[in-house]
GROMACS .gro file of C-alpha atoms in nm:
model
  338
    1UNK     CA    1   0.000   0.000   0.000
    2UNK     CA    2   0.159   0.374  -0.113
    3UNK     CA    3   0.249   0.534   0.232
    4UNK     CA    4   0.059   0.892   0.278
    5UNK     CA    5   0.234   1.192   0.228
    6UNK     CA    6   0.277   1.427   0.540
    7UNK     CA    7   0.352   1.795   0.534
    8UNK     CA    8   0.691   1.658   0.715
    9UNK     CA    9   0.771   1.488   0.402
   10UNK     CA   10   0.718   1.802   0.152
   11UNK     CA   11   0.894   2.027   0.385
   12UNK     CA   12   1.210   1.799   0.384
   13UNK     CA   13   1.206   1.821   0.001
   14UNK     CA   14   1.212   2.180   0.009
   15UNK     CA   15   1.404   2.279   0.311
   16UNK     CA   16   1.118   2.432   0.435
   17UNK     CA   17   0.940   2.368   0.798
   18UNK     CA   18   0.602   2.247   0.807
   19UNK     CA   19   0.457   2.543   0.963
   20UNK     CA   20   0.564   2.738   0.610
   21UNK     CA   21   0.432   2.416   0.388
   22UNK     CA   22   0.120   2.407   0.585
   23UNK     CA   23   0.073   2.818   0.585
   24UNK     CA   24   0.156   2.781   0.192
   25UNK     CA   25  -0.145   2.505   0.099
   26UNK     CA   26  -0.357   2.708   0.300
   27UNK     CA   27  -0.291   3.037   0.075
   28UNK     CA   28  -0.171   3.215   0.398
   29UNK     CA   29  -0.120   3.621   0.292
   30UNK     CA   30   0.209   3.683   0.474
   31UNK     CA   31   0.371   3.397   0.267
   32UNK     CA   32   0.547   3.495  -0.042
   33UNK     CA   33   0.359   3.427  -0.327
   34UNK     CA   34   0.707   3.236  -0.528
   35UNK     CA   35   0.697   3.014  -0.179
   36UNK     CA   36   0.343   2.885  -0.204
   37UNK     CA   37   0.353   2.817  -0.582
   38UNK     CA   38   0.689   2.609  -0.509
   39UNK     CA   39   0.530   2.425  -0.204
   40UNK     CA   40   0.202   2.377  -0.408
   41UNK     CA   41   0.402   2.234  -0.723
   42UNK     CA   42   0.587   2.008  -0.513
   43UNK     CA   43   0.284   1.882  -0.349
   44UNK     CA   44   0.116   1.775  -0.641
   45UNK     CA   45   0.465   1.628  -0.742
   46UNK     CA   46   0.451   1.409  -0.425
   47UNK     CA   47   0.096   1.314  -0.455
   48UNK     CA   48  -0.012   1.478  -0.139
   49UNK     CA   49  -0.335   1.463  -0.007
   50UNK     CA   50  -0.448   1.655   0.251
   51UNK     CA   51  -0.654   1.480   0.589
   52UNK     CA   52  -1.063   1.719   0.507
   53UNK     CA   53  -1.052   1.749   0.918
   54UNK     CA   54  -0.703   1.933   0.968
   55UNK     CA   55  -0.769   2.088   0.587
   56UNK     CA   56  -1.119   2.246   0.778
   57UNK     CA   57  -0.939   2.371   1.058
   58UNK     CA   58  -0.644   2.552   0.826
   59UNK     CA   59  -0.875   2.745   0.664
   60UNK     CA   60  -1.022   2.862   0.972
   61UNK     CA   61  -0.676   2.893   1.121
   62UNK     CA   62  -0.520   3.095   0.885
   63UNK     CA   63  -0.685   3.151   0.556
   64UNK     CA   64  -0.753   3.551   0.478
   65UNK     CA   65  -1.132   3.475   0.439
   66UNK     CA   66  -1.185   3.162   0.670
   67UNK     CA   67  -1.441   2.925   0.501
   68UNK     CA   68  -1.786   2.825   0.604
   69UNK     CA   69  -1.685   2.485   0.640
   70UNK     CA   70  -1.512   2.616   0.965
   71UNK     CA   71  -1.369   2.355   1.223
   72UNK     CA   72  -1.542   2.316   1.522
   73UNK     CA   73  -1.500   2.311   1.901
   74UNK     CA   74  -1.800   2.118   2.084
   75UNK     CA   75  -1.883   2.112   2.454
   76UNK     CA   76  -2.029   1.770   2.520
   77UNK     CA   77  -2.240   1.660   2.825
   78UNK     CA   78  -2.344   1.283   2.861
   79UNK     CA   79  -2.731   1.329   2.915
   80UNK     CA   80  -2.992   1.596   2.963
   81UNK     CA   81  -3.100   1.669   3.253
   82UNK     CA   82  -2.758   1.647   3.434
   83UNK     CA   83  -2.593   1.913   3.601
   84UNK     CA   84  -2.721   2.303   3.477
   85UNK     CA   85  -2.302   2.377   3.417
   86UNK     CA   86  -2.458   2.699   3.293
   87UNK     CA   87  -2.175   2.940   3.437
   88UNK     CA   88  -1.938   2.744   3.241
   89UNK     CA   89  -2.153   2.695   2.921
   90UNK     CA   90  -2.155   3.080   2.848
   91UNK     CA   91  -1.769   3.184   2.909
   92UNK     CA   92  -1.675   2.838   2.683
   93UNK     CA   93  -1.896   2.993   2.401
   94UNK     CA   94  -1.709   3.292   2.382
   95UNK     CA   95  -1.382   3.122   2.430
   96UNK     CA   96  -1.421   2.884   2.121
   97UNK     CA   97  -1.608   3.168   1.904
   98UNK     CA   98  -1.260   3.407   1.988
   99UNK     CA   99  -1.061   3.158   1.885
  100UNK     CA  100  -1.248   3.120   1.568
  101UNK     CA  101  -1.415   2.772   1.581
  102UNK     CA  102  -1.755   2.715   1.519
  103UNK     CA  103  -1.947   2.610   1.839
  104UNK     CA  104  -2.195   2.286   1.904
  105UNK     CA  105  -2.303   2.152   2.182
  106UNK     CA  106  -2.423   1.798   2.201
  107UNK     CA  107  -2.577   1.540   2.460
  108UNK     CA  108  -2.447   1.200   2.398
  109UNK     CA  109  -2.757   1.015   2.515
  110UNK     CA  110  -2.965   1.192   2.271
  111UNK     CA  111  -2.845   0.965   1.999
  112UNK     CA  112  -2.907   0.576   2.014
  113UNK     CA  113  -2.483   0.455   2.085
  114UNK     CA  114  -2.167   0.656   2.125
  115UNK     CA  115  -2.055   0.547   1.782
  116UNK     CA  116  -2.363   0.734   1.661
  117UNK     CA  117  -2.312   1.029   1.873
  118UNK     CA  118  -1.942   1.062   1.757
  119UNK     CA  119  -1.995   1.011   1.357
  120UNK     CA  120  -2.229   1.276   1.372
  121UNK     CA  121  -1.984   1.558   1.566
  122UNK     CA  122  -1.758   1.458   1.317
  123UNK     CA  123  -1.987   1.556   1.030
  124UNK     CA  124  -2.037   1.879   1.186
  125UNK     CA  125  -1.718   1.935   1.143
  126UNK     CA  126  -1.605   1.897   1.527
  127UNK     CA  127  -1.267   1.854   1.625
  128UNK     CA  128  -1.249   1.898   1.936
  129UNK     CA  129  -1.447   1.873   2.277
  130UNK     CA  130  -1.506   1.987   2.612
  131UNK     CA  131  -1.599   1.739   2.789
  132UNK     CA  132  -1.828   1.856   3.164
  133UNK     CA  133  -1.895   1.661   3.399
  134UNK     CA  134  -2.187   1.382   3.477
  135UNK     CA  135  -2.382   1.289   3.725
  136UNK     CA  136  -2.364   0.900   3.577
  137UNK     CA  137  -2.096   0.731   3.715
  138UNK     CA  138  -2.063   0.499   3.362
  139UNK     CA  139  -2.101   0.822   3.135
  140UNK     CA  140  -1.817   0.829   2.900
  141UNK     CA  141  -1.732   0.436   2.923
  142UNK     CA  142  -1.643   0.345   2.562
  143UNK     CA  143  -1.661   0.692   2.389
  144UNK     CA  144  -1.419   0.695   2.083
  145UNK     CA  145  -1.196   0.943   2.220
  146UNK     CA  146  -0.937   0.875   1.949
  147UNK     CA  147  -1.145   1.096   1.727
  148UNK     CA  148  -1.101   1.403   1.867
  149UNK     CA  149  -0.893   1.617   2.064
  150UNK     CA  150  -1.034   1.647   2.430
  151UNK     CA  151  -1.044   1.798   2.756
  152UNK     CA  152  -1.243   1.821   3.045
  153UNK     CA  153  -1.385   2.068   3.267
  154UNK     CA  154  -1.426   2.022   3.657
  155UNK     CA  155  -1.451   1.662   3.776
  156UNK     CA  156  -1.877   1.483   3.877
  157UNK     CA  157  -1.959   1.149   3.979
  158UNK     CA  158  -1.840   1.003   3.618
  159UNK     CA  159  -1.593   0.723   3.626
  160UNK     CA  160  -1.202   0.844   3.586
  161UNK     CA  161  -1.211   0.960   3.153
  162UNK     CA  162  -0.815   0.975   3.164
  163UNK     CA  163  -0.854   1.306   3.002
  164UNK     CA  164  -0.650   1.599   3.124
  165UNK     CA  165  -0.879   1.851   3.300
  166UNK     CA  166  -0.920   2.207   3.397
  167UNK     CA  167  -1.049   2.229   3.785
  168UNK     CA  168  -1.104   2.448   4.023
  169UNK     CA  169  -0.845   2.453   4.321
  170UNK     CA  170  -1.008   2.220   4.597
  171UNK     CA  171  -0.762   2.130   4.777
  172UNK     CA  172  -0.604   2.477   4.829
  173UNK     CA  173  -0.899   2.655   4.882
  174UNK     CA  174  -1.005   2.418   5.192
  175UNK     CA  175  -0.608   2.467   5.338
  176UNK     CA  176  -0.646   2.877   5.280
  177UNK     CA  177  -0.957   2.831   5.478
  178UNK     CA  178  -0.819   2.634   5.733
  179UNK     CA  179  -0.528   2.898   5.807
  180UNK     CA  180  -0.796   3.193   5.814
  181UNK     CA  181  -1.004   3.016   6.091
  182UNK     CA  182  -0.626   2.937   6.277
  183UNK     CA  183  -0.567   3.326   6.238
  184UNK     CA  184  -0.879   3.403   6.455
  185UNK     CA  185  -0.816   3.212   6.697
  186UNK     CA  186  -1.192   3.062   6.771
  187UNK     CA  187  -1.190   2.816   7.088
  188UNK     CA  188  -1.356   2.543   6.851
  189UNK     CA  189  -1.388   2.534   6.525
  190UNK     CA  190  -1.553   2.228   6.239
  191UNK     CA  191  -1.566   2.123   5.895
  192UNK     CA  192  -1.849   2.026   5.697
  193UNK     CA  193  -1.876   1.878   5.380
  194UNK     CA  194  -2.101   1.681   5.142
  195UNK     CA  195  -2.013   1.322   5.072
  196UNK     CA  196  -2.172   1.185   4.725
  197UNK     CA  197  -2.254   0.792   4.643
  198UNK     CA  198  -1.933   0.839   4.482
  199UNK     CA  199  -1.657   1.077   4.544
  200UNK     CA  200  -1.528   1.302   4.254
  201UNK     CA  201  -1.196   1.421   4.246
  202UNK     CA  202  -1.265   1.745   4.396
  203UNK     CA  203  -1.443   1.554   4.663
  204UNK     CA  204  -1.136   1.342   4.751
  205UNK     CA  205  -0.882   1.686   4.751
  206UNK     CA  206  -1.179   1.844   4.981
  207UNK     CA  207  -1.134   1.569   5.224
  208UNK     CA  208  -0.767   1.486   5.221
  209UNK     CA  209  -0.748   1.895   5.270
  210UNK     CA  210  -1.005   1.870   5.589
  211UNK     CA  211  -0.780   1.625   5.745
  212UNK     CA  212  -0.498   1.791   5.737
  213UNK     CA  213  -0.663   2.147   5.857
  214UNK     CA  214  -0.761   1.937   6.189
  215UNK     CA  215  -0.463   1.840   6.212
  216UNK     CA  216  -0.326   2.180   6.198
  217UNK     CA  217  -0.616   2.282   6.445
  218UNK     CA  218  -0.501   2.036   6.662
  219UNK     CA  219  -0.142   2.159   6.715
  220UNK     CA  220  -0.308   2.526   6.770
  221UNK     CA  221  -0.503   2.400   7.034
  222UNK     CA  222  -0.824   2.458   6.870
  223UNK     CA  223  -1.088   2.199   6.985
  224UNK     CA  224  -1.242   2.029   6.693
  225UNK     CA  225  -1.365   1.679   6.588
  226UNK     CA  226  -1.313   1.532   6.267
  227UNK     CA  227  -1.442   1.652   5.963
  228UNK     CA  228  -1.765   1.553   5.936
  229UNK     CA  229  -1.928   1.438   5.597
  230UNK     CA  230  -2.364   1.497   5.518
  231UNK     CA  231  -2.435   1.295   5.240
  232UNK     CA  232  -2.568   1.543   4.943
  233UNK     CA  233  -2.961   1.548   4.929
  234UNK     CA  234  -3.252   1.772   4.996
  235UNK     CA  235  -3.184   1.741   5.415
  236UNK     CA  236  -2.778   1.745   5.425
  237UNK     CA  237  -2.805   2.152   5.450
  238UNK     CA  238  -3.057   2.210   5.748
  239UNK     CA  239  -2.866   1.901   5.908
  240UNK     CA  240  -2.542   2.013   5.872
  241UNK     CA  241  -2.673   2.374   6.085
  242UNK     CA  242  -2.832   2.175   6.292
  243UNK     CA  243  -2.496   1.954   6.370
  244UNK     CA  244  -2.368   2.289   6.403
  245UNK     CA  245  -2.594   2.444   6.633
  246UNK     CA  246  -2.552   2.137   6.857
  247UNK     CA  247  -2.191   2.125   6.862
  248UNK     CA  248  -2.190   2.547   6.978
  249UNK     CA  249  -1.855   2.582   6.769
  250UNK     CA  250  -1.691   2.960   6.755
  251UNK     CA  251  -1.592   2.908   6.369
  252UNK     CA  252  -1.699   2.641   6.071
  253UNK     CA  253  -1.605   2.574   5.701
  254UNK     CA  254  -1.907   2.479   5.536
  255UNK     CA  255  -1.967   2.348   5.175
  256UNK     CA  256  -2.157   2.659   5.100
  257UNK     CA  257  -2.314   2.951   5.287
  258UNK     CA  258  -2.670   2.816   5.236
  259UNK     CA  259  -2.613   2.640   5.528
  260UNK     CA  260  -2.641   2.959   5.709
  261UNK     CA  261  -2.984   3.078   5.584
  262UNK     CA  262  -3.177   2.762   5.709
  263UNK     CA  263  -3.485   2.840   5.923
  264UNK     CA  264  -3.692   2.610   6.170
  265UNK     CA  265  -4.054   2.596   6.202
  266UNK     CA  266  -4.053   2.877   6.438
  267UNK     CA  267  -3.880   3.116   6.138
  268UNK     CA  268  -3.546   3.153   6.337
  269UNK     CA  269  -3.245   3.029   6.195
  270UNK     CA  270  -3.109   2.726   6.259
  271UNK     CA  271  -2.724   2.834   6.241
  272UNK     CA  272  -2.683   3.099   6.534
  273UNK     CA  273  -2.542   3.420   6.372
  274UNK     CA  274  -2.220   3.427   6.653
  275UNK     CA  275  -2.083   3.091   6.461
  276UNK     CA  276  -1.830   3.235   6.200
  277UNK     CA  277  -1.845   3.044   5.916
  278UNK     CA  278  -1.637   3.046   5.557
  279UNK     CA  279  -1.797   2.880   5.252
  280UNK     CA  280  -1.595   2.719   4.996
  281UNK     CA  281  -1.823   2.854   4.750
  282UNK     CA  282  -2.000   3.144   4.734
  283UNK     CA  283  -2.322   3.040   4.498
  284UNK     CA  284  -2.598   3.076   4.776
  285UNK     CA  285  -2.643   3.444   4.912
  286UNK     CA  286  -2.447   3.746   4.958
  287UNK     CA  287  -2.223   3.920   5.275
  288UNK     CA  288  -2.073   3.558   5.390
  289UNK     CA  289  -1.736   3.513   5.381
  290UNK     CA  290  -1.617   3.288   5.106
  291UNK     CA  291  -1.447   3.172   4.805
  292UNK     CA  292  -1.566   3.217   4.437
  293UNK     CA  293  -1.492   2.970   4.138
  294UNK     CA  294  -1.328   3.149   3.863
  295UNK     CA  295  -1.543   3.026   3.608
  296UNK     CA  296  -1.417   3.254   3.341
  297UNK     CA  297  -1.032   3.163   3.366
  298UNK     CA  298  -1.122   2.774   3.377
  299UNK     CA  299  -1.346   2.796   3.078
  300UNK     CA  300  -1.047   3.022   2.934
  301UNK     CA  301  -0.751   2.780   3.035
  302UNK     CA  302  -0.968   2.507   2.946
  303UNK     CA  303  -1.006   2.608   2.579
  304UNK     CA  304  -0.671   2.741   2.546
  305UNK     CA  305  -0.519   2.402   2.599
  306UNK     CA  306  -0.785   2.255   2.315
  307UNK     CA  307  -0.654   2.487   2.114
  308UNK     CA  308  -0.293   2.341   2.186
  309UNK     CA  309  -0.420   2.000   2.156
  310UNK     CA  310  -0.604   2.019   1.779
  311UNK     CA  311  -0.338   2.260   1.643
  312UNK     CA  312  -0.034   1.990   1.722
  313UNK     CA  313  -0.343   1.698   1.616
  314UNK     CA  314  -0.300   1.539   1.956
  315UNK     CA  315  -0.621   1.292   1.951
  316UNK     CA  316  -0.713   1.040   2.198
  317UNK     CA  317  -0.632   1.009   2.559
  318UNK     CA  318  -0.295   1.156   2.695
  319UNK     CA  319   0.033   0.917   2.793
  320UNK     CA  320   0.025   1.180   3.134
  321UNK     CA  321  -0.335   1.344   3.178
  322UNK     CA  322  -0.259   1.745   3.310
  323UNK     CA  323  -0.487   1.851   3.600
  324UNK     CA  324  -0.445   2.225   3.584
  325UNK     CA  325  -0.627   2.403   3.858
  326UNK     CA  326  -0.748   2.706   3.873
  327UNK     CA  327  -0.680   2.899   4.225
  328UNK     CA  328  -1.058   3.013   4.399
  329UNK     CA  329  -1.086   3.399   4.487
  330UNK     CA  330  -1.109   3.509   4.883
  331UNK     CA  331  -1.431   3.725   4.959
  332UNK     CA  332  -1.423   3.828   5.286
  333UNK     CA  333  -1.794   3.869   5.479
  334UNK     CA  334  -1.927   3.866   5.820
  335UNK     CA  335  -1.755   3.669   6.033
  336UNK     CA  336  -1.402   3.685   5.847
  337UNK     CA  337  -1.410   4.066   5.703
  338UNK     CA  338  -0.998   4.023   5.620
   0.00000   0.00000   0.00000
């Protein structure tokens, strides 16, 4: 069978690097015009063919006028409903669009296998995904990554995809927490957190974090018990104050500052106000002190690193998946106002 000939091969002939052979086929404007006829001559000399995927995403790349045919970016959920993901949805649009890629989104269980879903991303023109996270641990099993150039966005209940991912900073928010409750100096102080069916990744960094923030309690003479874990449903918020409220502690890190507007039958709240609390996330309520996912730079880093990944053609699952995480921001609020 005749082997395939790569832009590698045509830019040997010539002298040339590939990024020049590959800028030349493509009719790039800051080539000279002597360059690109040579390239293009020896091309057809060599009997090259170009692959239609990378050929779509050159003249999106680089062409003057970038074709309608565009190569495109999709961000891919396993089923509908799972989780909303809407803060990340809208910053990952206007990443990919930036970067000029068409955009799709897809749901994987809306077609009847993932062979299915995957032949028709590819005749959309995708070339890459962002993959978010699932609520199904088996989501993902079998999906032909070696399609497409992938990456995923925060970790969910989902078995291990062996993708590199973009997360947010679990593990050091909980220990930046831990030292601001040291700083005060509370008599007593807890940590509460949700435990799932299964743990995601984030959940394992919360909780190997929490152990070591007792620990560090421990050596300040803070009084504390061991983190304690609520498993996540409809009751694990108004328990979790009430725990609270039982246990009288000065200061508590708490999953998120909901906790803190729970009310009992008689309208009071549950949580009294003179337990200081900091939430390691800040989606329920305003004034508390606590830490805010930086969903723009994750959606950001996240498609950056796509962008690496299709422009090199790096399909498939990585040798050495990256976990790049993205730090949390500090908002201070009543209780911790520094």
């Amino acid at each position: 069978m005749k082997q395939s000939v790569s832009l590698k091969d045509i830019a040997k002939a010539l002298g040339l690097n590939a990024s020049t052979v590959s800028r030349s086929l493509s009719n790039h404007p800051r080539i000279p015009s002597a360059t690109r006829e040579q390239v293009k001559a020896q091309a057809e000399k060599m009997g090259y063919r170009p692959d239609p995927a990378l050929r779509r995403l050159a003249e999106r790349r680089w062409a003057s006028h970038p074709a309608k045919s565009a190569a495109s970016v999709a961000v891919v959920q396993w089923a509908q409903p799972d989780y909303g993901l809407a803060e990340f949805k809208k910053p990952l649009g206007i990443m990919i669009r930036s970067l000029g890629y068409g955009y799709e989104q897809f749901f994987v269980t809306d077609y009847p296998d993932v062979e299915s879903a995957a032949r028709i991303m590819e005749a959309r023109g995708v070339v890459g995904l962002i993959v978010l996270p699932s609520k199904d641990p088996a989501a993902w099993l079998n999906f032909p990554w070696e399609r497409f150039a992938a990456v995923q966005v925060v970790s969910g209940e989902e078995l291990p995809t062996g993708l590199s991912m973009v997360n947010y900073d679990s593990f050091g928010t909980m220990l930046d927490a831990g030292r601001r409750v040291e700083r005060a100096r509370p008599a007593s102080a807890a940590v509460c957190l949700f435990r799932q069916l299964r743990e995601s990744a984030t959940d394992e960094q919360d909780h190997a974090a929490a152990l070591l923030v007792v620990e560090r309690w421990k050596k300040a003479r803070i009084a504390c018990k061991a983190p304690q874990f609520f498993f996540a449903n409809p009751d694990a918020l108004p328990h979790m104050a009430q725990w609270l409220a039982k246990e009288r502690v000065e200061a508590a890190i708490i999953p998120n500052s909901a906790v803190c507007l729970w009310t009992a039958a008689n309208g009071n709240k549950i949580l009294p106000e003179e337990i200081r609390t900091i939430a390691l996330n800040s989606r329920s309520g305003e004034g508390f002190a606590c830490y805010e996912h930086q969903y723009d730079h994750i959606a950001r880093r996240a498609v950056q690193h796509l962008d690496s990944l299709i422009r090199h053609d790096e399909r498939g699952l990585p040798a050495l998946p990256e976990l790049i995480s993205i730090p949390n921001l500090w908002v201070p609020g009543a209780g911790f106002p520094e």
